[in-house]
Amino acid sequence: MTDKASTFKAKSTIKSQDLEHRQKINFNIGRYNAAIPQGIHQFSDVHLARERAKNVKWRAIETLDQQLEQFEMNLKKRGGKVLWAEDSQEALDLILEICKAKNCITIVKSKSMVTEEIHLNDFLKKNNIESVETDLGEYIQQLDGEAPYHIVTPAMHKSKEDVAKLFAEKLGTDPKLTPEELTLVARQKLRSKYVEAEIGITGANFIISDTGSIAITENEGNARLSCAWPETHIVVVGIEKVIPSITDLGLFWPLLATYGTGQKITVYNTVISGPKQEGETDGPSEMYVILLDNGRTNILANSKQRESLYCIRCGACLNACPVYKNIGGHTYGTTYSGPIGSVITPHLQGLNEYKHLSYASSLCGNCTEVCAVKINLHELLLENRHEAVEEGFLSFGERFAWKMWKRASLSRGMMNMANGTMKNWFVNKVFKVWTKHHSNLDFSKKTFNKMWKERRGGKGN
Ligand code: SF4
C-alpha cells in the first residue's frame, strides 16, 4: 500500500466515526437537497438539458485544440494575452513574472479550484506577496489555514458557531456574532484590499471560443470586484473548461446554478472579453489568461476517461456520495474530492499513488445519477481500477489472492470442498479484512451444488 493510501485509510477510519462532523455535513447537504428540486423545476425537461450539455461538452473536448486556438485568437483581438502552462510550475512562474513586472505586493483572489491545484497561495506567500481570498467560504478557510473542503462550498464542514469562534480567535471579534454580522466583518476587512491590490486573480467557469471570453459565476460579487478594481487581471483556468459558443451559456449557467446550489441562476454572472477598451472607464488595463494543462491531456488521450473532462464542477456528485458524506472532503488529501476527484486525480497526479481513491466508492451509481452533464462516474471509477490492474500496480499479495479466488471460483470441486462452517471460520477468523469493519459473514452450511441437487430431486450438478 502506498503512503497516500495508508493515510487515506487512517483518516477515513477516524472521520467516519466523527458524529459531529457527520451531523454538520448532513445538515448542510440536507439544505442543498431541499433546494435542488426548486432549481430543477425551471427546466421543462431536465434530462434533455443535461443530455444537450453533455453533447456540447463532447464537441468541445473532441475539438479542444481548435477551440482553444480560436479562443486565443479572439481574446487577443481585444487586447487580452493568452499564456499556456504545461504544469503547475510553469503556471506559477508565469504568475510570478507578471507580479514582478507590476511590483505587486497584494493580490485579491476569487475562488478557484485550479489555483488550489497549483498551490498558488503558498507559492505567493513564499515570494512575499499577500494573496487574499475574497470569497467568504475561502476567506474562512484561509483564516483557518485549511484547504477548501468542497469544490463549491469551501467551508461546508463548519457550523456558524465554528465560524464565529474562528473570527473571534483570528480577528478578535465577539464569539457570539450572527452569520450576518460575521459577513459584515469579512466585508469590511476585504473592501480595502480590492483598492490596495495591484493584481486580481480569478478562475473561470467557462472559456468561450467564439467570442474569446471567460465566464465567471458567483454569488457574492467578489470575483467581479477582484477583476475590475486592480490594474491587472490574471485568469488561471484548466483547458477543459471550454465551451464553443457564448450562446451555450444559456444552457450551462442555469444547469451549473441548479446542480451547484439549487438556485435557478447564480447571483452574479460575468462575461469578460479582454481588458478595459478604449473609451471605457472601468476594468483592468491588462488581462492575462493562463491556460493550464497539468495532466489534463493525459485524460484527453485516454478515450474512456476523456468524458471526465466534461465536468463543470457543480459539486452535485460530492453531495450525493455516501462515502464523501462520511469521510468528508479533507480526507481525500487531493484538490478535487468526491467521485469526480477520485476519477480524475489518478490521471492528474499518478495512477499508482492515487488508485486507492477508485475504491472509495460503494458503486451505488448515485454520482452518475445526479451529474449535471451525465458523466458515467461510477463506470469511470471501475475503469480506473481496471487500468491500475492492467498497469501492474497491484501488490503481490493481492494478485495472489485474486488468482486463488479465480481458481477456486471456476472449480466446482474446490467450491464444494469446504463446507459453510469452514468458510465462515476462514473468512471471519483467519482472513479478517472483512470483519474489521463489518459483522461476520455467514456462509450457507450447504454448498450451492448440494442445494441445487436437492432442489432437482437429487439430479444434476
Ligand atoms: S462530475 Fe458531474 S456532478 Fe460531479 S462536479 Fe462534475 S459536473 Fe458536477
Short mmCIF file of C-alpha atoms and ligand atoms in Angstrom, two decimals:
data_model
loop_
_atom_site.label_atom_id
_atom_site.label_comp_id
_atom_site.label_asym_id
_atom_site.label_seq_id
_atom_site.Cartn_x
_atom_site.Cartn_y
_atom_site.Cartn_z
CA MET A 1 0.00 0.00 0.00
CA THR A 2 1.37 3.46 -0.89
CA ASP A 3 1.80 6.17 1.77
CA LYS A 4 -1.08 8.13 0.29
CA ALA A 5 -3.36 5.09 0.52
CA SER A 6 -2.40 4.37 4.16
CA THR A 7 -3.01 8.00 5.14
CA PHE A 8 -6.33 7.96 3.35
CA LYS A 9 -7.41 4.78 5.14
CA ALA A 10 -6.33 6.04 8.54
CA LYS A 11 -8.07 9.41 8.11
CA SER A 12 -11.22 7.75 6.74
CA THR A 13 -11.42 5.46 9.75
CA ILE A 14 -11.27 8.39 12.14
CA LYS A 15 -13.58 10.71 10.20
CA SER A 16 -16.28 8.16 9.54
CA GLN A 17 -16.70 7.78 13.30
CA ASP A 18 -16.85 11.52 13.94
CA LEU A 19 -20.55 12.04 14.63
CA GLU A 20 -20.28 15.82 14.97
CA HIS A 21 -18.75 16.05 11.51
CA ARG A 22 -21.47 13.83 10.09
CA GLN A 23 -24.18 15.93 11.68
CA LYS A 24 -22.79 19.19 10.21
CA ILE A 25 -22.39 17.69 6.75
CA ASN A 26 -25.82 16.12 6.77
CA PHE A 27 -27.31 19.44 7.86
CA ASN A 28 -25.61 21.39 5.05
CA ILE A 29 -26.21 18.77 2.37
CA GLY A 30 -29.80 18.47 3.59
CA ARG A 31 -30.36 22.15 2.85
CA TYR A 32 -28.86 21.64 -0.58
CA ASN A 33 -31.10 18.61 -1.21
CA ALA A 34 -34.13 20.69 -0.28
CA ALA A 35 -33.14 23.47 -2.72
CA ILE A 36 -32.36 21.28 -5.74
CA PRO A 37 -35.97 20.46 -6.73
CA GLN A 38 -36.72 24.21 -6.86
CA GLY A 39 -33.94 24.76 -9.38
CA ILE A 40 -34.74 21.69 -11.44
CA HIS A 41 -38.30 22.90 -11.77
CA GLN A 42 -37.19 25.61 -14.20
CA PHE A 43 -36.33 23.03 -16.89
CA SER A 44 -39.25 21.65 -18.88
CA ASP A 45 -37.10 18.54 -19.47
CA VAL A 46 -34.06 18.47 -17.22
CA HIS A 47 -32.78 15.17 -18.65
CA LEU A 48 -32.79 16.65 -22.13
CA ALA A 49 -30.96 19.74 -20.85
CA ARG A 50 -28.28 17.54 -19.23
CA GLU A 51 -28.02 15.43 -22.37
CA ARG A 52 -27.59 18.55 -24.50
CA ALA A 53 -24.94 19.90 -22.14
CA LYS A 54 -23.08 16.61 -22.38
CA ASN A 55 -23.21 16.80 -26.18
CA VAL A 56 -21.88 20.36 -26.19
CA LYS A 57 -19.01 19.35 -23.89
CA TRP A 58 -18.36 16.28 -26.03
CA ARG A 59 -17.97 18.50 -29.10
CA ALA A 60 -15.79 20.98 -27.20
CA ILE A 61 -13.45 18.30 -25.86
CA GLU A 62 -13.24 16.38 -29.15
CA THR A 63 -12.09 19.60 -30.86
CA LEU A 64 -10.22 21.01 -27.87
CA ASP A 65 -7.14 22.16 -29.80
CA GLN A 66 -9.21 24.14 -32.31
CA GLN A 67 -11.47 25.58 -29.62
CA LEU A 68 -8.53 26.85 -27.58
CA GLU A 69 -6.78 28.35 -30.58
CA GLN A 70 -9.99 30.11 -31.57
CA PHE A 71 -10.36 31.42 -28.03
CA GLU A 72 -6.79 32.72 -28.08
CA MET A 73 -7.24 34.42 -31.42
CA ASN A 74 -10.48 36.12 -30.37
CA LEU A 75 -9.23 37.26 -26.96
CA LYS A 76 -6.05 38.68 -28.50
CA LYS A 77 -8.15 40.78 -30.87
CA ARG A 78 -9.48 42.65 -27.82
CA GLY A 79 -6.11 43.06 -26.19
CA GLY A 80 -6.10 40.03 -23.89
CA LYS A 81 -2.95 37.92 -23.53
CA VAL A 82 -3.07 34.12 -23.52
CA LEU A 83 -0.31 32.12 -21.85
CA TRP A 84 0.00 28.33 -21.96
CA ALA A 85 1.21 26.36 -18.95
CA GLU A 86 2.02 22.69 -19.24
CA ASP A 87 2.21 22.10 -15.49
CA SER A 88 1.83 23.81 -12.10
CA GLN A 89 5.38 25.14 -12.03
CA GLU A 90 5.04 26.79 -15.41
CA ALA A 91 1.80 28.46 -14.30
CA LEU A 92 3.39 29.67 -11.06
CA ASP A 93 6.44 31.02 -12.88
CA LEU A 94 4.23 32.93 -15.31
CA ILE A 95 2.23 34.46 -12.46
CA LEU A 96 5.38 35.45 -10.59
CA GLU A 97 6.83 37.04 -13.68
CA ILE A 98 3.71 39.21 -14.06
CA CYS A 99 3.76 40.07 -10.34
CA LYS A 100 7.38 41.18 -10.56
CA ALA A 101 6.70 43.30 -13.63
CA LYS A 102 3.85 45.03 -11.78
CA ASN A 103 5.73 45.41 -8.47
CA CYS A 104 2.88 43.56 -6.89
CA ILE A 105 2.70 43.10 -3.14
CA THR A 106 -1.02 42.44 -2.71
CA ILE A 107 -3.34 40.23 -4.72
CA VAL A 108 -7.09 39.81 -4.36
CA LYS A 109 -8.22 36.41 -5.41
CA SER A 110 -11.62 34.90 -6.03
CA LYS A 111 -12.50 31.25 -5.53
CA SER A 112 -10.74 28.98 -8.00
CA MET A 113 -10.03 25.27 -7.63
CA VAL A 114 -7.30 25.48 -10.28
CA THR A 115 -5.33 27.89 -8.12
CA GLU A 116 -5.73 25.38 -5.28
CA GLU A 117 -4.44 22.69 -7.62
CA ILE A 118 -1.23 24.63 -8.28
CA HIS A 119 -0.93 25.71 -4.59
CA LEU A 120 -0.81 29.34 -5.63
CA ASN A 121 -1.29 30.94 -2.21
CA ASP A 122 1.65 29.07 -0.64
CA PHE A 123 3.81 29.98 -3.59
CA LEU A 124 2.89 33.67 -3.40
CA LYS A 125 3.49 33.73 0.34
CA LYS A 126 6.99 32.29 -0.17
CA ASN A 127 7.58 35.12 -2.61
CA ASN A 128 6.39 37.74 -0.11
CA ILE A 129 3.18 38.53 -1.94
CA GLU A 130 -0.01 38.74 0.07
CA SER A 131 -2.85 36.85 -1.56
CA VAL A 132 -6.26 37.49 -0.03
CA GLU A 133 -9.17 35.12 -0.64
CA THR A 134 -12.29 37.20 -1.22
CA ASP A 135 -14.97 34.52 -1.41
CA LEU A 136 -16.45 34.26 2.10
CA GLY A 137 -16.05 30.48 2.34
CA GLU A 138 -12.49 30.66 1.04
CA TYR A 139 -11.75 33.59 3.36
CA ILE A 140 -12.89 31.47 6.33
CA GLN A 141 -10.71 28.59 5.16
CA GLN A 142 -7.72 30.87 4.63
CA LEU A 143 -8.14 32.30 8.14
CA ASP A 144 -8.19 28.76 9.49
CA GLY A 145 -5.17 27.67 7.41
CA GLU A 146 -7.22 24.92 5.79
CA ALA A 147 -7.75 23.88 2.17
CA PRO A 148 -11.30 24.04 0.78
CA TYR A 149 -13.44 21.17 1.98
CA HIS A 150 -15.77 21.09 -1.02
CA ILE A 151 -15.39 22.34 -4.60
CA VAL A 152 -18.44 24.60 -4.36
CA THR A 153 -18.82 25.20 -0.62
CA PRO A 154 -15.29 25.52 0.79
CA ALA A 155 -16.33 25.73 4.47
CA MET A 156 -19.22 23.26 4.34
CA HIS A 157 -17.90 21.37 7.36
CA LYS A 158 -18.09 24.40 9.65
CA SER A 159 -21.16 25.46 11.58
CA LYS A 160 -21.99 29.15 12.16
CA GLU A 161 -20.70 28.70 15.72
CA ASP A 162 -17.37 27.36 14.37
CA VAL A 163 -17.03 30.43 12.14
CA ALA A 164 -17.88 32.85 14.97
CA LYS A 165 -15.24 31.15 17.14
CA LEU A 166 -12.67 31.32 14.36
CA PHE A 167 -13.30 35.03 13.75
CA ALA A 168 -13.03 35.67 17.49
CA GLU A 169 -9.67 33.88 17.63
CA LYS A 170 -8.17 35.38 14.49
CA LEU A 171 -9.83 38.79 14.25
CA GLY A 172 -10.75 39.47 17.87
CA THR A 173 -14.50 39.75 17.25
CA ASP A 174 -17.29 38.79 19.65
CA PRO A 175 -17.64 34.95 19.59
CA LYS A 176 -21.41 35.32 19.60
CA LEU A 177 -21.72 37.15 16.27
CA THR A 178 -24.54 36.08 13.97
CA PRO A 179 -23.87 34.96 10.36
CA GLU A 180 -24.98 38.40 9.11
CA GLU A 181 -22.58 40.16 11.50
CA LEU A 182 -19.75 37.81 10.55
CA THR A 183 -20.35 38.56 6.87
CA LEU A 184 -20.17 42.28 7.58
CA VAL A 185 -16.85 41.81 9.39
CA ALA A 186 -15.42 39.93 6.40
CA ARG A 187 -16.82 42.53 4.03
CA GLN A 188 -15.21 45.37 5.93
CA LYS A 189 -11.82 43.62 6.02
CA LEU A 190 -11.93 42.76 2.33
CA ARG A 191 -13.17 46.02 0.82
CA SER A 192 -9.93 47.89 1.42
CA LYS A 193 -7.95 45.02 -0.11
CA TYR A 194 -9.63 45.45 -3.51
CA VAL A 195 -8.40 49.02 -3.63
CA GLU A 196 -4.89 48.17 -2.43
CA ALA A 197 -4.28 45.19 -4.72
CA GLU A 198 -2.19 45.62 -7.83
CA ILE A 199 -3.42 42.33 -9.30
CA GLY A 200 -6.67 40.39 -9.19
CA ILE A 201 -6.64 36.65 -9.82
CA THR A 202 -9.72 34.66 -10.74
CA GLY A 203 -10.54 31.30 -12.21
CA ALA A 204 -13.16 30.85 -14.92
CA ASN A 205 -16.20 28.63 -15.04
CA PHE A 206 -16.13 28.60 -18.82
CA ILE A 207 -13.77 29.56 -21.63
CA ILE A 208 -15.83 30.72 -24.61
CA SER A 209 -14.22 30.11 -28.00
CA ASP A 210 -16.32 32.09 -30.42
CA THR A 211 -16.06 35.38 -28.54
CA GLY A 212 -12.69 34.89 -26.83
CA SER A 213 -14.25 35.39 -23.40
CA ILE A 214 -14.24 33.86 -19.98
CA ALA A 215 -17.37 33.43 -17.90
CA ILE A 216 -17.44 33.64 -14.13
CA THR A 217 -20.41 32.72 -12.00
CA GLU A 218 -20.60 33.58 -8.28
CA ASN A 219 -22.96 34.61 -5.50
CA GLU A 220 -21.04 37.34 -3.69
CA GLY A 221 -19.78 39.73 -6.35
CA ASN A 222 -16.23 39.32 -5.07
CA ALA A 223 -14.92 37.85 -8.33
CA ARG A 224 -16.30 40.85 -10.22
CA LEU A 225 -14.54 43.21 -7.80
CA SER A 226 -11.33 41.15 -7.98
CA CYS A 227 -11.12 41.50 -11.73
CA ALA A 228 -12.45 45.02 -12.05
CA TRP A 229 -10.58 47.01 -9.37
CA PRO A 230 -6.90 46.06 -9.78
CA GLU A 231 -4.94 47.29 -12.79
CA THR A 232 -4.09 43.74 -13.86
CA HIS A 233 -6.36 40.72 -14.09
CA ILE A 234 -4.93 37.20 -14.27
CA VAL A 235 -7.22 34.27 -15.04
CA VAL A 236 -5.97 30.77 -14.30
CA VAL A 237 -8.12 28.10 -15.90
CA GLY A 238 -7.92 24.44 -16.87
CA ILE A 239 -8.05 23.83 -20.62
CA GLU A 240 -11.11 21.58 -20.31
CA LYS A 241 -13.38 24.48 -19.31
CA VAL A 242 -14.02 25.37 -22.92
CA ILE A 243 -17.47 25.73 -24.49
CA PRO A 244 -17.79 26.53 -28.19
CA SER A 245 -20.19 29.48 -28.13
CA ILE A 246 -21.45 32.27 -25.92
CA THR A 247 -24.97 31.05 -26.67
CA ASP A 248 -24.14 27.81 -24.78
CA LEU A 249 -24.20 29.82 -21.57
CA GLY A 250 -27.98 29.86 -21.81
CA LEU A 251 -27.82 26.16 -21.02
CA PHE A 252 -24.75 25.94 -18.79
CA TRP A 253 -25.40 28.82 -16.41
CA PRO A 254 -28.79 27.56 -15.16
CA LEU A 255 -27.53 23.99 -15.10
CA LEU A 256 -24.48 24.89 -13.03
CA ALA A 257 -26.57 27.02 -10.64
CA THR A 258 -29.19 24.34 -10.15
CA TYR A 259 -26.84 21.43 -9.64
CA GLY A 260 -24.37 23.51 -7.63
CA THR A 261 -26.67 25.16 -5.10
CA GLY A 262 -30.26 24.60 -6.19
CA GLN A 263 -30.59 28.17 -7.48
CA LYS A 264 -32.28 28.90 -10.80
CA ILE A 265 -29.41 31.16 -11.70
CA THR A 266 -26.39 32.28 -9.69
CA VAL A 267 -26.49 35.88 -8.47
CA TYR A 268 -23.59 37.35 -10.45
CA ASN A 269 -22.77 36.06 -13.93
CA THR A 270 -19.98 37.87 -15.72
CA VAL A 271 -18.55 37.55 -19.22
CA ILE A 272 -15.13 39.15 -19.68
CA SER A 273 -13.67 39.58 -23.15
CA GLY A 274 -10.39 41.36 -22.60
CA PRO A 275 -9.10 44.32 -20.59
CA LYS A 276 -10.56 47.82 -20.49
CA GLN A 277 -11.19 49.00 -24.07
CA GLU A 278 -10.60 52.47 -25.44
CA GLY A 279 -13.18 54.89 -24.07
CA GLU A 280 -14.15 52.57 -21.20
CA THR A 281 -13.70 53.85 -17.67
CA ASP A 282 -13.78 50.62 -15.67
CA GLY A 283 -11.76 47.45 -15.67
CA PRO A 284 -8.12 46.42 -15.66
CA SER A 285 -5.58 47.74 -18.15
CA GLU A 286 -4.20 44.27 -18.74
CA MET A 287 -5.74 40.82 -18.79
CA TYR A 288 -3.82 37.56 -18.92
CA VAL A 289 -5.42 34.14 -19.30
CA ILE A 290 -3.23 31.21 -18.27
CA LEU A 291 -4.45 28.00 -19.86
CA LEU A 292 -3.35 25.13 -17.68
CA ASP A 293 -2.83 21.56 -18.81
CA ASN A 294 -1.28 19.91 -15.70
CA GLY A 295 -2.22 16.37 -16.70
CA ARG A 296 -5.48 17.12 -18.48
CA THR A 297 -4.06 15.99 -21.82
CA ASN A 298 -3.37 12.59 -20.18
CA ILE A 299 -7.11 12.32 -19.68
CA LEU A 300 -7.76 13.59 -23.19
CA ALA A 301 -5.52 10.87 -24.60
CA ASN A 302 -7.48 8.19 -22.74
CA SER A 303 -10.61 7.61 -24.81
CA LYS A 304 -12.51 6.02 -21.92
CA GLN A 305 -11.65 8.63 -19.30
CA ARG A 306 -12.00 11.60 -21.65
CA GLU A 307 -15.59 12.00 -20.56
CA SER A 308 -14.45 13.24 -17.16
CA LEU A 309 -13.24 16.44 -18.86
CA TYR A 310 -16.91 17.41 -19.40
CA CYS A 311 -17.18 18.21 -15.67
CA ILE A 312 -18.48 21.71 -14.90
CA ARG A 313 -17.56 21.41 -11.18
CA CYS A 314 -21.08 21.76 -9.85
CA GLY A 315 -20.27 19.55 -6.85
CA ALA A 316 -23.51 17.53 -7.09
CA CYS A 317 -21.67 14.20 -7.15
CA LEU A 318 -19.92 15.06 -3.86
CA ASN A 319 -23.22 15.85 -2.16
CA ALA A 320 -24.73 12.61 -3.42
CA CYS A 321 -21.85 10.33 -2.49
CA PRO A 322 -22.32 8.19 0.66
CA VAL A 323 -18.55 7.89 1.01
CA TYR A 324 -17.94 11.66 0.79
CA LYS A 325 -20.69 12.31 3.34
CA ASN A 326 -18.99 10.04 5.83
CA ILE A 327 -15.30 10.70 5.34
CA GLY A 328 -15.50 14.39 4.30
CA GLY A 329 -13.57 16.41 1.75
CA HIS A 330 -10.21 16.75 3.50
CA THR A 331 -9.71 13.02 3.93
CA TYR A 332 -9.09 12.59 0.21
CA GLY A 333 -5.89 14.65 0.50
CA THR A 334 -6.47 15.98 -3.01
CA THR A 335 -7.69 19.24 -4.54
CA TYR A 336 -10.70 17.57 -6.14
CA SER A 337 -12.55 15.27 -3.77
CA GLY A 338 -15.62 13.06 -4.03
CA PRO A 339 -16.44 10.94 -7.06
CA ILE A 340 -15.09 13.33 -9.70
CA GLY A 341 -11.88 13.79 -7.69
CA SER A 342 -11.46 10.04 -7.42
CA VAL A 343 -11.87 9.73 -11.18
CA ILE A 344 -9.50 12.48 -12.33
CA THR A 345 -6.83 12.66 -9.62
CA PRO A 346 -5.13 9.36 -10.56
CA HIS A 347 -4.68 10.74 -14.08
CA LEU A 348 -3.60 14.20 -12.98
CA GLN A 349 -1.20 13.07 -10.25
CA GLY A 350 -0.30 9.43 -10.82
CA LEU A 351 -2.35 6.25 -11.03
CA ASN A 352 -0.18 4.22 -8.68
CA GLU A 353 -0.25 6.80 -5.89
CA TYR A 354 -3.96 7.59 -6.17
CA LYS A 355 -5.52 4.36 -7.40
CA HIS A 356 -6.94 3.73 -3.92
CA LEU A 357 -9.44 6.56 -4.49
CA SER A 358 -11.23 4.46 -7.09
CA TYR A 359 -12.13 2.07 -4.28
CA ALA A 360 -13.60 4.87 -2.14
CA SER A 361 -16.95 4.12 -3.68
CA SER A 362 -19.90 1.89 -2.99
CA LEU A 363 -20.56 1.86 -6.76
CA CYS A 364 -24.16 2.77 -5.94
CA GLY A 365 -24.19 4.97 -9.04
CA ASN A 366 -25.73 7.94 -7.22
CA CYS A 367 -22.96 10.20 -8.58
CA THR A 368 -23.81 9.27 -12.16
CA GLU A 369 -27.48 9.73 -11.41
CA VAL A 370 -27.03 13.36 -10.26
CA CYS A 371 -24.24 14.55 -12.55
CA ALA A 372 -25.23 17.79 -14.30
CA VAL A 373 -23.60 16.65 -17.54
CA LYS A 374 -24.30 12.94 -17.17
CA ILE A 375 -20.76 11.70 -16.77
CA ASN A 376 -20.73 7.96 -16.09
CA LEU A 377 -18.75 8.47 -12.92
CA HIS A 378 -19.15 5.07 -11.30
CA GLU A 379 -18.14 3.35 -14.52
CA LEU A 380 -15.05 5.54 -14.74
CA LEU A 381 -14.15 4.53 -11.18
CA LEU A 382 -14.32 0.90 -12.29
CA GLU A 383 -12.27 1.78 -15.35
CA ASN A 384 -9.61 3.29 -13.07
CA ARG A 385 -9.45 0.04 -11.11
CA HIS A 386 -9.13 -1.88 -14.36
CA GLU A 387 -6.33 0.40 -15.57
CA ALA A 388 -4.46 0.01 -12.28
CA VAL A 389 -4.57 -3.77 -12.70
CA GLU A 390 -3.53 -3.54 -16.35
CA GLU A 391 -0.59 -1.33 -15.38
CA GLY A 392 0.52 -3.93 -12.83
CA PHE A 393 0.03 -1.67 -9.81
CA LEU A 394 -1.37 -4.36 -7.52
CA SER A 395 0.72 -5.82 -4.68
CA PHE A 396 1.95 -9.39 -4.89
CA GLY A 397 -0.39 -10.43 -2.05
CA GLU A 398 -3.44 -9.02 -3.79
CA ARG A 399 -2.54 -10.55 -7.15
CA PHE A 400 -2.01 -13.91 -5.47
CA ALA A 401 -5.29 -13.71 -3.54
CA TRP A 402 -7.30 -12.90 -6.66
CA LYS A 403 -5.59 -15.67 -8.60
CA MET A 404 -6.55 -18.16 -5.92
CA TRP A 405 -10.07 -16.77 -5.75
CA LYS A 406 -10.46 -17.11 -9.51
CA ARG A 407 -9.14 -20.64 -9.49
CA ALA A 408 -11.44 -21.71 -6.69
CA SER A 409 -14.50 -19.96 -8.20
CA LEU A 410 -14.01 -21.69 -11.51
CA SER A 411 -13.72 -25.13 -9.90
CA ARG A 412 -16.91 -26.74 -8.62
CA GLY A 413 -14.80 -29.36 -6.83
CA MET A 414 -12.88 -26.73 -4.89
CA MET A 415 -16.04 -24.79 -4.06
CA ASN A 416 -17.60 -27.96 -2.69
CA MET A 417 -14.52 -28.96 -0.74
CA ALA A 418 -15.13 -26.50 2.09
CA ASN A 419 -18.44 -26.56 3.91
CA GLY A 420 -20.08 -23.42 5.34
CA THR A 421 -18.52 -23.84 8.78
CA MET A 422 -15.06 -23.97 7.31
CA LYS A 423 -15.67 -20.97 5.04
CA ASN A 424 -17.05 -18.97 7.97
CA TRP A 425 -14.02 -19.84 10.07
CA PHE A 426 -11.60 -18.90 7.28
CA VAL A 427 -13.22 -15.56 6.36
CA ASN A 428 -14.21 -14.43 9.85
CA LYS A 429 -11.32 -15.70 11.95
CA VAL A 430 -8.29 -16.11 9.67
CA PHE A 431 -8.76 -13.63 6.81
CA LYS A 432 -10.01 -10.76 8.96
CA VAL A 433 -10.03 -7.88 6.47
CA TRP A 434 -13.80 -8.01 6.10
CA THR A 435 -14.68 -8.40 9.77
CA LYS A 436 -12.51 -5.45 10.80
CA HIS A 437 -15.31 -3.07 9.83
CA HIS A 438 -18.30 -5.37 9.30
CA SER A 439 -20.20 -8.04 11.16
CA ASN A 440 -19.29 -11.66 10.43
CA LEU A 441 -20.08 -13.16 7.06
CA ASP A 442 -22.38 -16.12 7.30
CA PHE A 443 -21.97 -18.67 4.52
CA SER A 444 -24.68 -21.24 3.98
CA LYS A 445 -23.94 -24.57 5.62
CA LYS A 446 -24.69 -26.35 2.36
CA THR A 447 -22.85 -25.69 -0.87
CA PHE A 448 -24.75 -24.28 -3.84
CA ASN A 449 -24.12 -27.53 -5.64
CA LYS A 450 -25.78 -29.52 -2.88
CA MET A 451 -28.78 -27.17 -2.69
CA TRP A 452 -29.22 -27.32 -6.46
CA LYS A 453 -29.18 -31.10 -6.42
CA GLU A 454 -31.72 -31.23 -3.60
CA ARG A 455 -34.00 -28.85 -5.47
CA ARG A 456 -33.88 -31.02 -8.56
CA GLY A 457 -34.65 -34.13 -6.56
CA GLY A 458 -31.07 -35.34 -6.41
CA LYS A 459 -30.46 -34.94 -10.15
CA GLY A 460 -27.90 -32.81 -11.98
CA ASN A 461 -24.82 -30.81 -10.98
S1 SF4 B 1 -18.73 15.19 -12.24
FE1 SF4 B 1 -20.77 15.95 -12.72
S2 SF4 B 1 -21.77 16.11 -10.71
FE2 SF4 B 1 -19.57 15.93 -10.27
S3 SF4 B 1 -18.86 18.04 -10.15
FE3 SF4 B 1 -18.58 17.41 -12.28
S4 SF4 B 1 -20.42 18.06 -13.37
FE4 SF4 B 1 -20.89 18.11 -11.17
#
